[in-house]
mmCIF file of C-alpha atoms and ligand atoms in Angstrom:
data_model
loop_
_atom_site.group_PDB
_atom_site.id
_atom_site.type_symbol
_atom_site.label_atom_id
_atom_site.label_comp_id
_atom_site.label_asym_id
_atom_site.label_seq_id
_atom_site.Cartn_x
_atom_site.Cartn_y
_atom_site.Cartn_z
ATOM 1 C CA PRO A 5 108.164 86.109 106.383
ATOM 2 C CA LEU A 6 105.672 88.956 106.824
ATOM 3 C CA LYS A 7 102.487 89.248 108.843
ATOM 4 C CA VAL A 8 99.775 90.003 106.285
ATOM 5 C CA ALA A 9 96.124 90.973 106.773
ATOM 6 C CA ILE A 10 93.365 91.616 104.234
ATOM 7 C CA VAL A 11 90.315 93.671 105.149
ATOM 8 C CA GLY A 12 87.357 92.891 102.872
ATOM 9 C CA ALA A 13 88.711 89.493 101.972
ATOM 10 C CA THR A 14 85.398 88.102 100.722
ATOM 11 C CA GLY A 15 84.883 90.727 97.966
ATOM 12 C CA ALA A 16 86.138 90.440 94.370
ATOM 13 C CA VAL A 17 89.311 92.474 95.050
ATOM 14 C CA GLY A 18 90.046 90.703 98.358
ATOM 15 C CA ALA A 19 89.800 87.302 96.670
ATOM 16 C CA GLU A 20 92.167 88.443 93.899
ATOM 17 C CA ILE A 21 94.689 89.720 96.448
ATOM 18 C CA ILE A 22 94.788 86.249 98.025
ATOM 19 C CA GLY A 23 95.314 84.739 94.547
ATOM 20 C CA VAL A 24 98.156 87.145 93.667
ATOM 21 C CA LEU A 25 99.898 86.536 97.020
ATOM 22 C CA GLU A 26 99.778 82.814 96.240
ATOM 23 C CA GLN A 27 100.913 83.161 92.613
ATOM 24 C CA ARG A 28 103.819 85.438 93.453
ATOM 25 C CA GLY A 29 104.942 83.382 96.437
ATOM 26 C CA PHE A 30 104.623 86.423 98.710
ATOM 27 C CA PRO A 31 106.436 85.564 101.948
ATOM 28 C CA VAL A 32 103.410 85.346 104.278
ATOM 29 C CA GLU A 33 104.028 84.298 107.878
ATOM 30 C CA GLY A 34 101.638 81.387 108.532
ATOM 31 C CA SER A 35 98.558 82.398 106.549
ATOM 32 C CA PRO A 36 97.037 85.842 105.873
ATOM 33 C CA THR A 37 94.579 87.079 108.493
ATOM 34 C CA LEU A 38 91.274 87.835 106.805
ATOM 35 C CA PHE A 39 88.917 90.455 108.152
ATOM 36 C CA GLY A 40 85.297 90.645 107.046
ATOM 37 C CA SER A 41 82.474 92.844 108.286
ATOM 38 C CA LYS A 42 81.201 90.356 110.867
ATOM 39 C CA GLY A 43 83.708 87.515 110.744
ATOM 40 C CA GLY A 44 82.977 83.792 110.610
ATOM 41 C CA LYS A 45 82.892 83.434 106.784
ATOM 42 C CA SER A 46 84.916 80.680 105.123
ATOM 43 C CA VAL A 47 87.313 81.548 102.318
ATOM 44 C CA GLU A 48 88.870 78.766 100.235
ATOM 45 C CA THR A 49 92.519 79.262 99.307
ATOM 46 C CA LYS A 50 94.889 77.042 97.344
ATOM 47 C CA GLN A 51 97.895 77.547 99.563
ATOM 48 C CA TRP A 52 96.393 77.944 103.024
ATOM 49 C CA GLY A 53 93.270 75.761 102.763
ATOM 50 C CA THR A 54 90.052 77.113 104.279
ATOM 51 C CA LEU A 55 90.507 80.381 106.159
ATOM 52 C CA THR A 56 87.857 81.971 108.355
ATOM 53 C CA THR A 57 87.295 85.731 108.480
ATOM 54 C CA GLU A 58 87.594 87.600 111.748
ATOM 55 C CA ALA A 59 85.726 90.717 112.832
ATOM 56 C CA PHE A 60 87.980 93.752 112.264
ATOM 57 C CA SER A 61 89.522 95.855 114.995
ATOM 58 C CA VAL A 62 92.523 98.193 114.744
ATOM 59 C CA GLU A 63 93.974 96.427 117.787
ATOM 60 C CA ALA A 64 94.028 93.131 115.876
ATOM 61 C CA THR A 65 96.280 94.608 113.139
ATOM 62 C CA LYS A 66 98.971 95.826 115.568
ATOM 63 C CA GLY A 67 102.473 94.703 114.628
ATOM 64 C CA TYR A 68 101.436 93.540 111.130
ATOM 65 C CA ASP A 69 103.790 94.182 108.190
ATOM 66 C CA VAL A 70 101.254 94.533 105.381
ATOM 67 C CA VAL A 71 97.539 95.353 105.615
ATOM 68 C CA PHE A 72 95.543 95.393 102.383
ATOM 69 C CA LEU A 73 92.292 97.365 102.547
ATOM 70 C CA ALA A 74 89.664 96.224 100.052
ATOM 71 C CA ALA A 75 86.855 97.978 101.903
ATOM 72 C CA SER A 76 84.891 101.228 101.561
ATOM 73 C CA GLY A 77 86.174 104.780 101.430
ATOM 74 C CA ASP A 78 84.499 105.501 104.764
ATOM 75 C CA PHE A 79 86.398 102.602 106.289
ATOM 76 C CA ALA A 80 89.697 103.922 104.908
ATOM 77 C CA ILE A 81 89.053 107.442 106.214
ATOM 78 C CA LYS A 82 88.218 106.076 109.647
ATOM 79 C CA TYR A 83 90.942 103.464 110.047
ATOM 80 C CA ALA A 84 93.774 103.523 107.457
ATOM 81 C CA ARG A 85 96.075 105.997 109.220
ATOM 82 C CA GLU A 86 95.306 104.490 112.632
ATOM 83 C CA ILE A 87 96.218 101.006 111.364
ATOM 84 C CA GLY A 88 99.401 102.504 109.846
ATOM 85 C CA LYS A 89 100.526 103.828 113.229
ATOM 86 C CA GLY A 90 100.383 100.391 114.851
ATOM 87 C CA LEU A 91 102.256 98.468 112.114
ATOM 88 C CA SER A 92 105.796 97.077 112.316
ATOM 89 C CA GLU A 93 108.653 99.465 111.520
ATOM 90 C CA ASN A 94 108.497 99.044 107.729
ATOM 91 C CA GLY A 95 104.822 98.144 107.766
ATOM 92 C CA VAL A 96 102.462 99.446 105.095
ATOM 93 C CA VAL A 97 98.723 99.836 104.533
ATOM 94 C CA VAL A 98 97.675 99.593 100.872
ATOM 95 C CA ASP A 99 94.226 101.097 100.385
ATOM 96 C CA ASN A 100 92.116 100.233 97.356
ATOM 97 C CA SER A 101 89.380 102.833 97.945
ATOM 98 C CA SER A 102 89.328 106.321 96.405
ATOM 99 C CA ALA A 103 88.933 108.171 99.714
ATOM 100 C CA LEU A 104 92.597 108.989 100.443
ATOM 101 C CA ARG A 105 93.927 109.279 96.891
ATOM 102 C CA TYR A 106 94.102 113.059 96.761
ATOM 103 C CA ASP A 107 95.481 113.582 100.279
ATOM 104 C CA ASP A 108 99.000 115.050 100.395
ATOM 105 C CA ASP A 109 100.263 112.508 102.929
ATOM 106 C CA VAL A 110 99.099 109.504 100.881
ATOM 107 C CA PRO A 111 101.065 108.689 97.706
ATOM 108 C CA LEU A 112 99.176 107.219 94.785
ATOM 109 C CA VAL A 113 101.388 104.489 93.400
ATOM 110 C CA VAL A 114 101.787 102.254 90.370
ATOM 111 C CA PRO A 115 105.186 100.703 91.191
ATOM 112 C CA GLU A 116 106.495 100.813 87.597
ATOM 113 C CA VAL A 117 105.634 104.529 87.453
ATOM 114 C CA ASN A 118 106.462 106.013 90.846
ATOM 115 C CA GLY A 119 107.469 103.076 93.054
ATOM 116 C CA GLN A 120 110.045 105.276 94.816
ATOM 117 C CA LEU A 121 107.132 106.794 96.778
ATOM 118 C CA CYS A 122 106.583 103.469 98.572
ATOM 119 C CA GLU A 123 109.563 104.211 100.789
ATOM 120 C CA GLY A 124 108.834 105.815 104.138
ATOM 121 C CA ASN A 125 105.056 105.989 103.796
ATOM 122 C CA LYS A 126 102.722 104.048 106.072
ATOM 123 C CA VAL A 127 99.604 104.451 103.927
ATOM 124 C CA ILE A 128 99.693 104.101 100.149
ATOM 125 C CA ALA A 129 96.697 104.354 97.834
ATOM 126 C CA ASN A 130 96.068 102.185 94.814
ATOM 127 C CA PRO A 131 94.864 104.315 91.901
ATOM 128 C CA ASN A 132 91.477 103.768 90.302
ATOM 129 C CA CYS A 133 91.694 100.786 87.957
ATOM 130 C CA THR A 134 91.091 102.910 84.849
ATOM 131 C CA THR A 135 93.965 105.242 85.743
ATOM 132 C CA ALA A 136 96.382 102.480 86.781
ATOM 133 C CA ILE A 137 95.862 100.708 83.442
ATOM 134 C CA ALA A 138 96.116 103.965 81.420
ATOM 135 C CA LEU A 139 99.250 105.142 83.265
ATOM 136 C CA MET A 140 101.123 101.991 82.281
ATOM 137 C CA ALA A 141 101.088 103.297 78.696
ATOM 138 C CA LEU A 142 100.872 107.043 79.346
ATOM 139 C CA PHE A 143 103.867 107.233 81.681
ATOM 140 C CA PRO A 144 106.571 105.995 79.263
ATOM 141 C CA LEU A 145 105.103 108.251 76.555
ATOM 142 C CA PHE A 146 105.095 111.182 79.010
ATOM 143 C CA LEU A 147 108.780 110.570 79.787
ATOM 144 C CA ALA A 148 109.800 110.258 76.157
ATOM 145 C CA PHE A 149 107.636 112.827 74.379
ATOM 146 C CA GLY A 150 105.841 114.937 77.026
ATOM 147 C CA LEU A 151 102.051 115.072 77.173
ATOM 148 C CA LYS A 152 99.943 118.138 76.396
ATOM 149 C CA LYS A 153 96.521 116.580 75.936
ATOM 150 C CA VAL A 154 95.091 113.176 76.812
ATOM 151 C CA ILE A 155 91.657 112.058 75.624
ATOM 152 C CA VAL A 156 90.427 108.737 76.966
ATOM 153 C CA SER A 157 87.329 106.702 76.077
ATOM 154 C CA THR A 158 86.850 103.662 78.273
ATOM 155 C CA TYR A 159 85.087 100.326 77.880
ATOM 156 C CA GLN A 160 84.830 99.127 81.483
ATOM 157 C CA ALA A 161 83.970 95.666 82.718
ATOM 158 C CA ALA A 162 81.333 94.703 85.277
ATOM 159 C CA SER A 163 83.993 93.778 87.850
ATOM 160 C CA GLY A 164 84.531 97.495 88.484
ATOM 161 C CA ALA A 165 81.300 97.221 90.471
ATOM 162 C CA GLY A 166 82.624 94.232 92.437
ATOM 163 C CA ALA A 167 81.469 90.641 92.678
ATOM 164 C CA ALA A 168 77.828 91.797 92.781
ATOM 165 C CA GLY A 169 78.279 93.623 89.459
ATOM 166 C CA MET A 170 79.766 90.528 87.816
ATOM 167 C CA ALA A 171 76.890 88.397 89.125
ATOM 168 C CA GLU A 172 74.305 90.899 87.879
ATOM 169 C CA LEU A 173 75.798 90.815 84.368
ATOM 170 C CA LYS A 174 75.913 87.005 84.234
ATOM 171 C CA GLU A 175 72.357 86.683 85.543
ATOM 172 C CA GLY A 176 71.173 89.412 83.168
ATOM 173 C CA ILE A 177 72.649 87.647 80.125
ATOM 174 C CA ALA A 178 71.165 84.296 81.183
ATOM 175 C CA ASP A 179 67.801 85.924 81.782
ATOM 176 C CA ALA A 180 67.819 87.718 78.427
ATOM 177 C CA VAL A 181 68.818 84.625 76.456
ATOM 178 C CA GLN A 182 66.886 81.906 78.241
ATOM 179 C CA GLY A 183 64.393 83.791 80.368
ATOM 180 C CA ASP A 184 60.969 85.067 79.615
ATOM 181 C CA ALA A 185 61.478 86.178 75.964
ATOM 182 C CA TYR A 186 63.240 89.403 76.963
ATOM 183 C CA LEU A 187 65.350 89.290 73.847
ATOM 184 C CA GLU A 188 63.192 88.716 70.763
ATOM 185 C CA ASP A 189 64.481 86.641 67.840
ATOM 186 C CA ASP A 190 64.903 89.819 65.761
ATOM 187 C CA GLY A 191 67.102 91.399 68.444
ATOM 188 C CA ARG A 192 64.470 93.780 69.780
ATOM 189 C CA PHE A 193 63.932 94.016 73.495
ATOM 190 C CA GLY A 194 60.752 92.508 74.900
ATOM 191 C CA SER A 195 58.630 94.043 77.607
ATOM 192 C CA LYS A 196 60.074 92.152 80.566
ATOM 193 C CA PRO A 197 62.991 94.152 81.916
ATOM 194 C CA ILE A 198 66.288 92.654 83.046
ATOM 195 C CA ALA A 199 66.782 93.276 86.753
ATOM 196 C CA ASN A 200 69.417 95.838 87.744
ATOM 197 C CA THR A 201 70.540 97.079 91.131
ATOM 198 C CA GLU A 202 74.323 97.437 90.755
ATOM 199 C CA PHE A 203 74.245 99.449 87.529
ATOM 200 C CA ALA A 204 72.092 102.440 86.547
ATOM 201 C CA HIS A 205 70.505 100.285 83.797
ATOM 202 C CA PRO A 206 70.621 96.614 82.800
ATOM 203 C CA LEU A 207 74.127 95.906 81.475
ATOM 204 C CA ALA A 208 73.444 92.732 79.457
ATOM 205 C CA PHE A 209 73.258 93.613 75.743
ATOM 206 C CA ASN A 210 73.773 97.259 76.632
ATOM 207 C CA VAL A 211 76.478 99.881 77.198
ATOM 208 C CA ILE A 212 76.063 102.521 79.892
ATOM 209 C CA PRO A 213 77.872 105.892 79.647
ATOM 210 C CA HIS A 214 77.528 106.429 83.374
ATOM 211 C CA ILE A 215 79.971 105.158 86.039
ATOM 212 C CA ASP A 216 79.751 106.690 89.520
ATOM 213 C CA LYS A 217 78.025 110.002 90.264
ATOM 214 C CA PHE A 218 77.582 112.912 87.858
ATOM 215 C CA GLN A 219 79.532 116.028 88.849
ATOM 216 C CA GLU A 220 78.525 119.670 88.358
ATOM 217 C CA ASN A 221 80.764 119.935 85.275
ATOM 218 C CA GLY A 222 78.848 117.157 83.470
ATOM 219 C CA TYR A 223 81.593 114.550 83.874
ATOM 220 C CA THR A 224 81.107 111.544 86.137
ATOM 221 C CA LYS A 225 83.315 110.996 89.179
ATOM 222 C CA GLU A 226 84.905 107.997 87.402
ATOM 223 C CA GLU A 227 85.862 110.297 84.509
ATOM 224 C CA MET A 228 87.267 112.990 86.815
ATOM 225 C CA LYS A 229 89.304 110.365 88.703
ATOM 226 C CA VAL A 230 91.302 109.827 85.505
ATOM 227 C CA THR A 231 92.094 113.567 85.396
ATOM 228 C CA TRP A 232 92.871 113.960 89.119
ATOM 229 C CA GLU A 233 94.944 110.787 89.381
ATOM 230 C CA CYS A 234 96.919 111.229 86.141
ATOM 231 C CA ARG A 235 97.840 114.730 87.284
ATOM 232 C CA LYS A 236 98.914 113.577 90.748
ATOM 233 C CA MET A 237 100.926 110.626 89.436
ATOM 234 C CA LEU A 238 102.694 112.744 86.825
ATOM 235 C CA GLY A 239 103.759 115.119 89.606
ATOM 236 C CA PHE A 240 101.132 117.885 89.435
ATOM 237 C CA PRO A 241 98.439 118.947 91.946
ATOM 238 C CA PRO A 242 95.465 116.610 91.405
ATOM 239 C CA LEU A 243 92.799 119.264 91.018
ATOM 240 C CA PRO A 244 92.944 121.600 88.005
ATOM 241 C CA SER A 245 92.860 125.198 89.286
ATOM 242 C CA SER A 246 93.624 128.783 88.376
ATOM 243 C CA SER A 247 97.192 128.263 89.638
ATOM 244 C CA ASP A 248 97.889 125.723 86.866
ATOM 245 C CA THR A 249 101.145 126.664 85.118
ATOM 246 C CA GLY A 250 100.232 125.256 81.714
ATOM 247 C CA LYS A 251 102.695 122.368 82.127
ATOM 248 C CA GLU A 252 99.934 120.077 83.395
ATOM 249 C CA PRO A 253 98.595 117.689 80.743
ATOM 250 C CA LYS A 254 94.944 118.411 80.012
ATOM 251 C CA VAL A 255 92.953 115.220 80.465
ATOM 252 C CA SER A 256 89.390 114.395 79.397
ATOM 253 C CA CYS A 257 87.681 111.024 79.787
ATOM 254 C CA THR A 258 84.381 109.423 78.798
ATOM 255 C CA ALA A 259 83.853 106.320 80.937
ATOM 256 C CA VAL A 260 81.475 103.635 79.683
ATOM 257 C CA ARG A 261 80.410 100.359 81.283
ATOM 258 C CA ILE A 262 80.177 97.458 78.816
ATOM 259 C CA PRO A 263 79.083 93.842 79.276
ATOM 260 C CA THR A 264 82.515 92.265 79.746
ATOM 261 C CA LEU A 265 83.471 90.667 83.025
ATOM 262 C CA ARG A 266 86.865 91.797 84.271
ATOM 263 C CA ALA A 267 89.124 93.618 81.811
ATOM 264 C CA HIS A 268 88.918 97.344 81.122
ATOM 265 C CA SER A 269 89.719 98.613 77.611
ATOM 266 C CA GLU A 270 90.590 102.209 76.766
ATOM 267 C CA ALA A 271 90.973 104.103 73.489
ATOM 268 C CA ILE A 272 93.485 106.900 74.089
ATOM 269 C CA THR A 273 94.480 109.894 71.980
ATOM 270 C CA ILE A 274 97.417 112.053 73.019
ATOM 271 C CA GLU A 275 98.955 115.287 71.881
ATOM 272 C CA THR A 276 102.642 115.233 72.769
ATOM 273 C CA GLU A 277 105.064 118.096 73.395
ATOM 274 C CA LYS A 278 107.748 116.680 71.094
ATOM 275 C CA PRO A 279 106.985 115.090 67.722
ATOM 276 C CA VAL A 280 106.271 111.370 67.986
ATOM 277 C CA THR A 281 106.428 108.613 65.393
ATOM 278 C CA VAL A 282 104.679 105.268 65.598
ATOM 279 C CA GLU A 283 108.049 103.483 65.562
ATOM 280 C CA ALA A 284 109.457 105.616 68.388
ATOM 281 C CA ALA A 285 106.296 105.135 70.480
ATOM 282 C CA ARG A 286 106.389 101.393 69.895
ATOM 283 C CA ALA A 287 110.017 101.225 71.012
ATOM 284 C CA VAL A 288 109.279 103.129 74.228
ATOM 285 C CA LEU A 289 106.157 101.095 75.008
ATOM 286 C CA SER A 290 107.761 97.715 74.320
ATOM 287 C CA ASP A 291 110.583 98.518 76.770
ATOM 288 C CA PHE A 292 108.264 99.378 79.672
ATOM 289 C CA PRO A 293 107.864 96.602 82.277
ATOM 290 C CA GLY A 294 104.296 95.379 82.742
ATOM 291 C CA LEU A 295 103.216 96.446 79.235
ATOM 292 C CA LYS A 296 102.819 93.997 76.376
ATOM 293 C CA LEU A 297 102.824 95.139 72.778
ATOM 294 C CA SER A 298 99.908 93.519 70.965
ATOM 295 C CA ASP A 299 100.042 95.421 67.714
ATOM 296 C CA ASP A 300 100.053 93.560 64.428
ATOM 297 C CA VAL A 301 96.988 94.318 62.369
ATOM 298 C CA ASP A 302 98.063 91.917 59.608
ATOM 299 C CA LYS A 303 97.491 89.150 62.140
ATOM 300 C CA ASN A 304 94.398 90.783 63.712
ATOM 301 C CA LEU A 305 96.489 91.263 66.830
ATOM 302 C CA TYR A 306 95.384 94.036 69.197
ATOM 303 C CA PRO A 307 94.398 94.320 72.878
ATOM 304 C CA MET A 308 91.119 92.694 73.929
ATOM 305 C CA PRO A 309 89.487 91.539 77.192
ATOM 306 C CA ILE A 310 89.574 87.968 75.910
ATOM 307 C CA THR A 311 93.398 88.066 75.713
ATOM 308 C CA SER A 312 94.203 90.277 78.707
ATOM 309 C CA THR A 313 91.874 88.667 81.258
ATOM 310 C CA GLY A 314 93.810 86.851 83.959
ATOM 311 C CA ASN A 315 97.151 88.301 82.833
ATOM 312 C CA TYR A 316 99.410 90.686 84.710
ATOM 313 C CA ASP A 317 100.517 92.702 81.677
ATOM 314 C CA VAL A 318 98.515 95.562 80.194
ATOM 315 C CA GLU A 319 98.195 95.088 76.421
ATOM 316 C CA VAL A 320 98.800 98.019 74.052
ATOM 317 C CA GLY A 321 98.166 98.123 70.320
ATOM 318 C CA ARG A 322 96.402 99.851 67.401
ATOM 319 C CA ILE A 323 99.231 102.391 67.661
ATOM 320 C CA ARG A 324 98.897 104.972 64.886
ATOM 321 C CA ARG A 325 99.427 108.612 63.979
ATOM 322 C CA ASN A 326 96.450 110.738 65.015
ATOM 323 C CA ASP A 327 95.496 112.871 62.042
ATOM 324 C CA VAL A 328 94.006 115.693 64.140
ATOM 325 C CA PHE A 329 97.206 116.387 66.092
ATOM 326 C CA GLY A 330 99.537 115.466 63.212
ATOM 327 C CA GLU A 331 103.174 114.763 64.042
ATOM 328 C CA ASN A 332 102.500 115.394 67.747
ATOM 329 C CA GLY A 333 99.508 113.070 67.834
ATOM 330 C CA LEU A 334 99.122 109.392 68.617
ATOM 331 C CA ASP A 335 96.160 107.016 68.995
ATOM 332 C CA PHE A 336 96.351 103.658 70.724
ATOM 333 C CA PHE A 337 94.180 101.068 72.449
ATOM 334 C CA ILE A 338 94.929 99.331 75.744
ATOM 335 C CA CYS A 339 93.362 96.556 77.750
ATOM 336 C CA GLY A 340 94.170 95.318 81.239
ATOM 337 C CA ASP A 341 92.677 92.983 83.828
ATOM 338 C CA GLN A 342 90.754 95.320 86.102
ATOM 339 C CA LEU A 343 91.035 93.098 89.158
ATOM 340 C CA LEU A 344 94.783 92.501 88.665
ATOM 341 C CA ARG A 345 96.669 95.598 87.397
ATOM 342 C CA GLY A 346 93.663 97.715 88.331
ATOM 343 C CA ALA A 347 93.556 96.450 91.914
ATOM 344 C CA ALA A 348 95.061 93.288 93.453
ATOM 345 C CA LEU A 349 98.294 92.934 91.463
ATOM 346 C CA ASN A 350 99.064 96.624 91.861
ATOM 347 C CA ALA A 351 98.436 96.382 95.630
ATOM 348 C CA VAL A 352 100.750 93.383 96.031
ATOM 349 C CA LEU A 353 103.461 95.048 93.892
ATOM 350 C CA VAL A 354 103.203 98.120 96.145
ATOM 351 C CA ALA A 355 103.630 95.922 99.233
ATOM 352 C CA GLU A 356 106.632 94.161 97.657
ATOM 353 C CA LYS A 357 108.237 97.501 96.791
ATOM 354 C CA ALA A 358 107.523 98.988 100.224
ATOM 355 C CA ARG A 359 109.199 96.043 101.918
ATOM 356 C CA SER A 360 112.149 95.711 99.524
HETATM 357 N N1 HSE B 20 85.781 102.516 89.492
HETATM 358 C C1 HSE B 20 86.126 101.385 88.711
HETATM 359 C C2 HSE B 20 84.975 100.881 87.927
HETATM 360 C C3 HSE B 20 86.681 100.311 89.572
HETATM 361 O O1 HSE B 20 83.851 101.153 88.328
HETATM 362 O O2 HSE B 20 85.183 100.218 86.924
HETATM 363 C C4 HSE B 20 88.002 100.742 90.140
HETATM 364 O O3 HSE B 20 88.683 99.796 90.822
#
């Protein structure tokens, strides 16, 4: 059994990590040690009963085998490598923040894509949820047909903003439907606004084309993460630059927050290097572990949050020839549980791979 610690155990991702460890029967020695900002909070678990968080110190993680970080980027910058140094011989820190993702000494890993990088590294970064979910479909297509251009439009759930984001959406919907006549019978918005602090605008009955900070190039940071992380995980330098060789796929993303709770959907268009047919793409996608083909329009079968929520597999469907790129073009739609493949499941799979 392994000594396991979770930093940030009371947040949405921390809670999911506990759930995935339980579901997968991860060999935890005793029970996981939970660190919270102050300590003293109770966390209910199925397998280990009520656990109480401890205040974090690097000292307290010495000798551990697996430390999951579900904390801030600042925390990761300050402590991740230091924790790594004190771990057991094959110990690993899996960081869920974005702070270390572009550092040369920190691999960015989705185990089905580049799990070999788990070996010999003390600190491993989980990709951004949007990228992890997209890569599950993009990687097998990249291997089979090569990728020249990738255009992604996302439909991202409230859980991307954590437990507070999910609560704000649920409260906003309740307020709009039952509260002070915010939503009029004819669908118009009344004068009383829905409260928002987690999102730039109220999310209930809205979509917001703004996730994370705007960059100088007009994209948001969330959108650029898809570019930087796809490049790094496909084996290219993360940042596009004048030394690009032309082999790097060009990636462009529009990231939109929508009022769903915990599954991210993405419409993706690719231009491939080699010609691609729908049948060939389907064959490649259906063989890839962790992907589930959900693609039968005669039965109204396609990926949706309502079917992918709570599941490990990323759904892929609506696979069709893209008429703009012709025989080198493909359109498809994917949906994956943001807290599982996009965070907790991926982190636990990384830990399993690192220790195998
Ligand atoms: N940045 C993502 C989002 C969450 O806001 O949806 C990534 O885990």
